[in-house]
Coordinates of C-alpha atoms in Angstrom, one line a residue:
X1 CA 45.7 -37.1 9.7
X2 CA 48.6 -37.3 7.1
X3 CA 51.0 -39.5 8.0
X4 CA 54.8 -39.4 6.2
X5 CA 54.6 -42.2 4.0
X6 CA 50.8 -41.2 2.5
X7 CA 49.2 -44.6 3.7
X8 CA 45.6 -44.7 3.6
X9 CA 44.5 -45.0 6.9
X10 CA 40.4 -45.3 8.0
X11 CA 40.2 -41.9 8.9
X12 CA 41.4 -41.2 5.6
X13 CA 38.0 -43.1 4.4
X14 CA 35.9 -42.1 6.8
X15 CA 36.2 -38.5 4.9
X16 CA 36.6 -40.2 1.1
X17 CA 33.1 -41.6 1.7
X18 CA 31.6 -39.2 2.7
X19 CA 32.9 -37.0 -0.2
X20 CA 31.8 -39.3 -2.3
X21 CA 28.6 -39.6 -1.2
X22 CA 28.3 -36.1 -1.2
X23 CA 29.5 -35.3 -4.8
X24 CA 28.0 -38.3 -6.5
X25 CA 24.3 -37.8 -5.8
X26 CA 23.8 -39.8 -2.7
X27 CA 22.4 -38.9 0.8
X28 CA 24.9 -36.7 2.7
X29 CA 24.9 -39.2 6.0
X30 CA 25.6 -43.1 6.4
X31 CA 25.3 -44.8 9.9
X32 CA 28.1 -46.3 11.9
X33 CA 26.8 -49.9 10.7
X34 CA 26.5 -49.2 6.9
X35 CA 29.9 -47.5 7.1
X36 CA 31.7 -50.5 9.1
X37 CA 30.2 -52.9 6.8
X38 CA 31.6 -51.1 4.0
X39 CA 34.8 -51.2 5.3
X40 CA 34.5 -55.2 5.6
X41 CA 33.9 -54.9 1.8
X42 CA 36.8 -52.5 1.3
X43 CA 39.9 -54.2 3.5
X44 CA 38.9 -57.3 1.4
X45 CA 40.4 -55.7 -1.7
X46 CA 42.8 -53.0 -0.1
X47 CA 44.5 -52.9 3.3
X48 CA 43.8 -49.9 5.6
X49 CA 45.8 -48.3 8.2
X50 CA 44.5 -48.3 12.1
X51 CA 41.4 -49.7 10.8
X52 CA 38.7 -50.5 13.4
X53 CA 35.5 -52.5 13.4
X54 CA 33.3 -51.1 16.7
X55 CA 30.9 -48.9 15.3
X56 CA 30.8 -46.6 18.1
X57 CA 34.4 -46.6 19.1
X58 CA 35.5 -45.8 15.6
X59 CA 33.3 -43.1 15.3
X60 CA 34.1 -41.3 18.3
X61 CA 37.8 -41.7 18.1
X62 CA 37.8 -40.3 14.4
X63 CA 35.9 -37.2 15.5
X64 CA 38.3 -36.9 18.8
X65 CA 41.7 -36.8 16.2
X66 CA 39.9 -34.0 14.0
X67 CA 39.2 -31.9 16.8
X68 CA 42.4 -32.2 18.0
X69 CA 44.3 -30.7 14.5
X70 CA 41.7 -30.6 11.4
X71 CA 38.9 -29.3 13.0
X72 CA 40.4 -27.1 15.3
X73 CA 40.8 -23.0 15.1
X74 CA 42.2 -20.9 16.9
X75 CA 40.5 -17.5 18.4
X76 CA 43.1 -16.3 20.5
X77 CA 46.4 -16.4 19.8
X78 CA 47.5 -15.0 23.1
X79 CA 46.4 -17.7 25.3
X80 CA 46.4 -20.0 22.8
X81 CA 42.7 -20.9 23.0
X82 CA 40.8 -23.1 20.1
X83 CA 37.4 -23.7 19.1
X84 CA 35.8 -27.1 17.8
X85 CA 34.0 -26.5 14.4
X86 CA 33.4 -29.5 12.8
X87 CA 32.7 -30.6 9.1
X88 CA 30.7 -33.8 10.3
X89 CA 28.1 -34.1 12.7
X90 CA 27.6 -37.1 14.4
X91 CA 24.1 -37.6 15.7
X92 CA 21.9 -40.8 17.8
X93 CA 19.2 -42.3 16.2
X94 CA 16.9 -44.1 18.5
X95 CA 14.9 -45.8 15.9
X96 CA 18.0 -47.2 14.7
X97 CA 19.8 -47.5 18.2
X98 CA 22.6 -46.1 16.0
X99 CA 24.9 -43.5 15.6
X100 CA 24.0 -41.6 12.3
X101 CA 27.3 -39.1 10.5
X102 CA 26.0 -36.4 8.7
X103 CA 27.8 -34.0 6.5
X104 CA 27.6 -30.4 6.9
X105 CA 28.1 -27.2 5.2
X106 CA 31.9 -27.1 6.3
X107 CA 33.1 -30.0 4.3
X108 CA 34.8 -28.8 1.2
X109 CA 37.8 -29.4 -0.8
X110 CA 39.9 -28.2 2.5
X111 CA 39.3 -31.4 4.1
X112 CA 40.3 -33.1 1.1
X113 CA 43.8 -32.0 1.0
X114 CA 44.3 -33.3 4.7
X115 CA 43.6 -37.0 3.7
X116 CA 46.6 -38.9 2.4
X117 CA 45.2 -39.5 -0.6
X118 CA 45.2 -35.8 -1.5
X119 CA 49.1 -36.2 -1.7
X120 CA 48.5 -39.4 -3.7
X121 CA 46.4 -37.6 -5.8
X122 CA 49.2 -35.0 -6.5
X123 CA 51.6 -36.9 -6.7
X124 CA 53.5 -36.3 -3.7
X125 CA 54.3 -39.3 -3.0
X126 CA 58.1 -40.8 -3.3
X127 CA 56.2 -44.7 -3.6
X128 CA 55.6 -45.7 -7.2
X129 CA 53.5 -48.1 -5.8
X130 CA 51.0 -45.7 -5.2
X131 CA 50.1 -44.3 -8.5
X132 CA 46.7 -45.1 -9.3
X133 CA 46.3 -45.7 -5.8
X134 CA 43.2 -42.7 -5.3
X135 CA 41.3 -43.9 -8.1
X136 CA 41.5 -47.5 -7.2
X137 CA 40.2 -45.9 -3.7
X138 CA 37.3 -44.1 -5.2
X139 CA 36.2 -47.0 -7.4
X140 CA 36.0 -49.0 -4.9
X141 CA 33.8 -46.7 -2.5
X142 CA 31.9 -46.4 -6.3
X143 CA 31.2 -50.3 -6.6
X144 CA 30.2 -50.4 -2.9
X145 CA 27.2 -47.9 -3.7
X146 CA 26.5 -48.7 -6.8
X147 CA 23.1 -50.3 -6.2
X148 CA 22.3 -47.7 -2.7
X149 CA 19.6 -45.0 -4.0
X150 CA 20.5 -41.9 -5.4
X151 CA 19.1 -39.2 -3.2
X152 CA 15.8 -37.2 -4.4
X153 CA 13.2 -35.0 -3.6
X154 CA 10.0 -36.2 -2.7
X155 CA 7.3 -33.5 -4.7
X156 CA 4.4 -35.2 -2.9
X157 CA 5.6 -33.8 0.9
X158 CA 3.4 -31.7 2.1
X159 CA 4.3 -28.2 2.6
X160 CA 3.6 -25.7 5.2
X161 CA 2.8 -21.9 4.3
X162 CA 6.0 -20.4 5.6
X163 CA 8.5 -22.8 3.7
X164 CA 6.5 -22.4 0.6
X165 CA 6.6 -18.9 1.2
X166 CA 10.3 -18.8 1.7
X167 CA 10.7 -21.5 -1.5
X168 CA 8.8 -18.7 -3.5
X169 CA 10.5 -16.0 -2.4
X170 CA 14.1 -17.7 -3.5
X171 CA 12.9 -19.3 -6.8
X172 CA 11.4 -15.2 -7.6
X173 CA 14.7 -14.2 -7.2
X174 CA 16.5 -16.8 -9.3
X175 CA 14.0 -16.1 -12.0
X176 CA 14.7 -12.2 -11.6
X177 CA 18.9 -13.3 -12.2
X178 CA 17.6 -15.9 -15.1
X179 CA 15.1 -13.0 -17.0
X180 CA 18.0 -10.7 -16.7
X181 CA 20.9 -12.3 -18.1
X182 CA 18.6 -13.7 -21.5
X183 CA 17.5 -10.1 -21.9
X184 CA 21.0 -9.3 -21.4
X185 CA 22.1 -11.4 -23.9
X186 CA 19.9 -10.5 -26.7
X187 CA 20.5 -6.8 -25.9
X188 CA 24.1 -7.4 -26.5
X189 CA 23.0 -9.4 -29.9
X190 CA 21.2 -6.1 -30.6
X191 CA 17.8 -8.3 -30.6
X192 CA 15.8 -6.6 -27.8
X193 CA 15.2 -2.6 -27.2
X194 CA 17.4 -1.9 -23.9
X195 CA 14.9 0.1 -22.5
X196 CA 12.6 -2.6 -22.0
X197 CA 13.8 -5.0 -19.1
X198 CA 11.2 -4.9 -16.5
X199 CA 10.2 -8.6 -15.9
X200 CA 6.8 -7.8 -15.0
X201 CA 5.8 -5.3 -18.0
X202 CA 7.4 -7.0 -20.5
X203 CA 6.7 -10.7 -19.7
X204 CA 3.6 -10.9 -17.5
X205 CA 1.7 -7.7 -19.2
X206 CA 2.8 -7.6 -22.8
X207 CA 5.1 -11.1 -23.8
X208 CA 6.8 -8.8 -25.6
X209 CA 9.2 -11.8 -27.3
X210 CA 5.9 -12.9 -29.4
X211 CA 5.4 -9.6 -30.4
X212 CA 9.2 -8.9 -31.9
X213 CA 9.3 -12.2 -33.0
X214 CA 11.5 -14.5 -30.8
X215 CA 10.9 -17.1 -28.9
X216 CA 8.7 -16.6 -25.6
X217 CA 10.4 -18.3 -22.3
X218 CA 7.2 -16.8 -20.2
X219 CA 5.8 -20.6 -20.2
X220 CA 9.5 -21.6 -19.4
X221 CA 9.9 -19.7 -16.1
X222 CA 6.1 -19.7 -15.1
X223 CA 7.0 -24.0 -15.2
X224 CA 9.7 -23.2 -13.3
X225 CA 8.3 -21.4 -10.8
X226 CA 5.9 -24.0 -10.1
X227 CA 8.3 -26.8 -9.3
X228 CA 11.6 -25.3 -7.8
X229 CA 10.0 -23.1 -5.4
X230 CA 7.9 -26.5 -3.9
X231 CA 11.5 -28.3 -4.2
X232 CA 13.4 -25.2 -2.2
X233 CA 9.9 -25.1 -0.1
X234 CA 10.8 -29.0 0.5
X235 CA 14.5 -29.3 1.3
X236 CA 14.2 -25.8 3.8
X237 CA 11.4 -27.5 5.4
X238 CA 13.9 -30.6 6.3
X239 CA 16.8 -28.2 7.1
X240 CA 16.1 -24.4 8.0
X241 CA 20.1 -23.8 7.6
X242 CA 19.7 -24.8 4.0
X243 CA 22.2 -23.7 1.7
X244 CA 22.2 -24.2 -2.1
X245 CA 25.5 -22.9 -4.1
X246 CA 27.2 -24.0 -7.3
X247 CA 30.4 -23.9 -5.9
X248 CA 32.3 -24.4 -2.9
X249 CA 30.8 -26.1 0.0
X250 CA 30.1 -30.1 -0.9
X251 CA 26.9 -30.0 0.5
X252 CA 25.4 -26.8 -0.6
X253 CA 26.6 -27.9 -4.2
X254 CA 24.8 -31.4 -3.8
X255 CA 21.7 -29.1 -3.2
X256 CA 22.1 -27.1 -6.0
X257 CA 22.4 -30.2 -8.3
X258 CA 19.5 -31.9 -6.6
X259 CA 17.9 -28.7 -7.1
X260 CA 18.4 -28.3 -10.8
X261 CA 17.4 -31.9 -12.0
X262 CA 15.4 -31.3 -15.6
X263 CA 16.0 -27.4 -15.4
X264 CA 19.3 -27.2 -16.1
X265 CA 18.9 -25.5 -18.8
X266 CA 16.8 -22.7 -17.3
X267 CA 19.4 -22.2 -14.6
X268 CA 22.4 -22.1 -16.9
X269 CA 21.0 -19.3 -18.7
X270 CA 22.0 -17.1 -15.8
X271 CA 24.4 -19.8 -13.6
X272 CA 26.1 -21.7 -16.4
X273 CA 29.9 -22.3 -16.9
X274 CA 31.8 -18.9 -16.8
X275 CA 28.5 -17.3 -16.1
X276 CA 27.5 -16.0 -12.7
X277 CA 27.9 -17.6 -9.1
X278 CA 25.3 -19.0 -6.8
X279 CA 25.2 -18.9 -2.9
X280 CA 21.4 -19.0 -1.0
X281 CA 21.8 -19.1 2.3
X282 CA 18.4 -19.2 4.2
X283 CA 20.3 -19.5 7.8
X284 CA 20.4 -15.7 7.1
X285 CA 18.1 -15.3 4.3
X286 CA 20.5 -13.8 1.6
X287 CA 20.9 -14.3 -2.1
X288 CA 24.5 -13.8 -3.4
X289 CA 25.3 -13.5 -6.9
X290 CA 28.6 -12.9 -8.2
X291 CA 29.6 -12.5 -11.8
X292 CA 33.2 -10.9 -14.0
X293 CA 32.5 -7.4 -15.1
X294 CA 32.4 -6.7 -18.7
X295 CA 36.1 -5.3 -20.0
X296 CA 39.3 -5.5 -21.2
X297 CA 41.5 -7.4 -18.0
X298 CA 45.3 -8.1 -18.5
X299 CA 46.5 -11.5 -18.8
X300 CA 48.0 -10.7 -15.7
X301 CA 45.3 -9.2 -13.8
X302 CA 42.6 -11.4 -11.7
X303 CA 39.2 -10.3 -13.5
X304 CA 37.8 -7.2 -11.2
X305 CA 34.0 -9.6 -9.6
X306 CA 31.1 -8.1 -9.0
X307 CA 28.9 -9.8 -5.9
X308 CA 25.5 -8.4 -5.2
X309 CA 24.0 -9.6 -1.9
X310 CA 20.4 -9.4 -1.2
X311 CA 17.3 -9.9 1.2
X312 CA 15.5 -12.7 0.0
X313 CA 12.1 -11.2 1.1
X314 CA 12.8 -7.9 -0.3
X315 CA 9.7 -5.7 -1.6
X316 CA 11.0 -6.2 -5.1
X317 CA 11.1 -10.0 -5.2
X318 CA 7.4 -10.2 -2.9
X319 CA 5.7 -8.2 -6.2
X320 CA 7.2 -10.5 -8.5
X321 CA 5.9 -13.2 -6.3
X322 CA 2.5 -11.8 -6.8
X323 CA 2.9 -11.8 -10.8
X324 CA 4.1 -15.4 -10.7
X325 CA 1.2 -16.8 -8.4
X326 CA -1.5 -14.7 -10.5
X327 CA -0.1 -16.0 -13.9
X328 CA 0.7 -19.7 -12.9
X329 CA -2.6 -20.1 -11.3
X330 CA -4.7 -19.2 -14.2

């Protein structure tokens, strides 16, 4: 909750660190006890507003305030009635005998602007003492986890059939979006013959790159089959909402950065900078990709966006499936 004179209050980094555990590689949760004992850490170097040291208490008086304002939305403006949709979940653990908060696909840059620091950030403020005052903030949370685990993937988990299946059914379709925009590319470079841009003919029958002379990325894509459709088959297997995205949402980015460790380069060719956006969302088992058309815009104009939305299980991607598990298994 933003208070007048921008002072950093606990609620204020409850959210922070979270976001930064979020954004900088780290597992998307923390329990009541890890985050009061970070705040022990952090009043001893920078006071805190309303600040609180009972683990439940805290907890449930943070996620009261945001559904009283930030997490609140209103679905009928005639009788004024709201509904709670909130951006944390908060969740027992009885191993633990501890309350565990988990980030969810709703936290995003909106509930950054409500923090106090967003205003510091901007410059809002009328204090001159507070310039500097959000990155001294965020180095602090920073120094705090510097020696906690960066969050991974563990390859060895064993799979079952239906998450692989779905894993191979989303990593198909990336590699259709990947295969495309490199033939695109050379087409445009007048490299490659436009007539030939069927995945399956002209890179499972014929490599038809080794035959014109360029480089083959058939060994490429058939390694990256391999491992990001177990990853995908992993991380939907922990969390059948799983969404991956390279932009917007905090978590679904995280997941598309965990996602792309080693293969970046194979997913820039198609979901680089100022190349095409991302959004998987196996809650409802869609692919979205969304790219600028090709054209002349005005300065003045917003760039006319195509998005293309598909089944992830379509018939299309299932044969390609079949091409990739008879060539990788050879």
């Amino acid at each position: 909750m933003v208070n007048l004179k921008h002072e950093l209050t606990v609620d204020d980094l409850i959210v922070e660190y979270m976001i930064y555990k979020v954004n900088n590689g780290y597992e998307p949760q923390f329990s009541t006890s890890e985050f009061i004992n970070f705040l022990y850490f952090f009043t001893s170097k920078m006071p805190v507003k309303d600040a609180l040291y009972e683990n439940e208490k805290l907890f449930k008086r943070f996620f009261e305030r945001k559904a009283e304002s930030d997490w609140a939305h209103t679905i009928d403006w005639h009788t004024h009635k709201q509904e709670i949709i909130p951006h944390m979940d908060m969740i027992y653990n009885e191993d633990n005998d501890d309350y565990i908060i988990k980030a969810n696909y709703r936290l995003s840059d909106y509930d950054k602007s409500l923090l106090n620091t967003y205003f510091i950030d901007n410059g809002m403020s009328k204090f001159e003492d507070f310039q500097g005052t959000a990155a001294k903030i965020r180095s602090i949370i920073g120094k705090y986890l510097l020696d906690q685990p960066k969050r991974k993937i563990d390859e060895t988990t064993a799979i079952d059939e239906h998450s692989l299946n779905v894993g191979k059914y989303v990593t198909a379709e990336l590699i259709r979006n990947i295969w495309r925009s490199h033939i695109n590319r050379l087409i445009d470079n007048h490299k490659w013959p436009e007539q030939c841009k069927d995945i399956d003919k002209y890179l499972f029958t014929i490599d038809l790159a080794e035959i014109i002379g360029l480089n083959s990325i058939k060994k490429d894509l058939l390694d990256f089959y391999t491992v990001i459709s177990r990853r995908i088959a992993i991380l939907y297997q922990q969390d059948k909402n799983l969404k991956i995205s390279n932009y917007g949402s905090y978590l679904a980015k995280a997941n598309y950065e965990l996602l792309i460790k080693d293969y970046q380069q194979t997913f820039e060719i198609a979901f680089g900078k100022y190349k095409s956006s991302l959004n998987i969302d196996l809650a409802s088992s869609t692919f979205k990709e969304s790219h600028e058309l090709n054209g002349i815009c005005m300065w003045d104009e917003e760039p006319e966006i195509k998005t293309t939305i598909s089944q992830i299980k379509s018939d299309n991607v299932k044969k390609l499936v079949r091409s990739l598990d008879k060539h990788t298994q050879k």
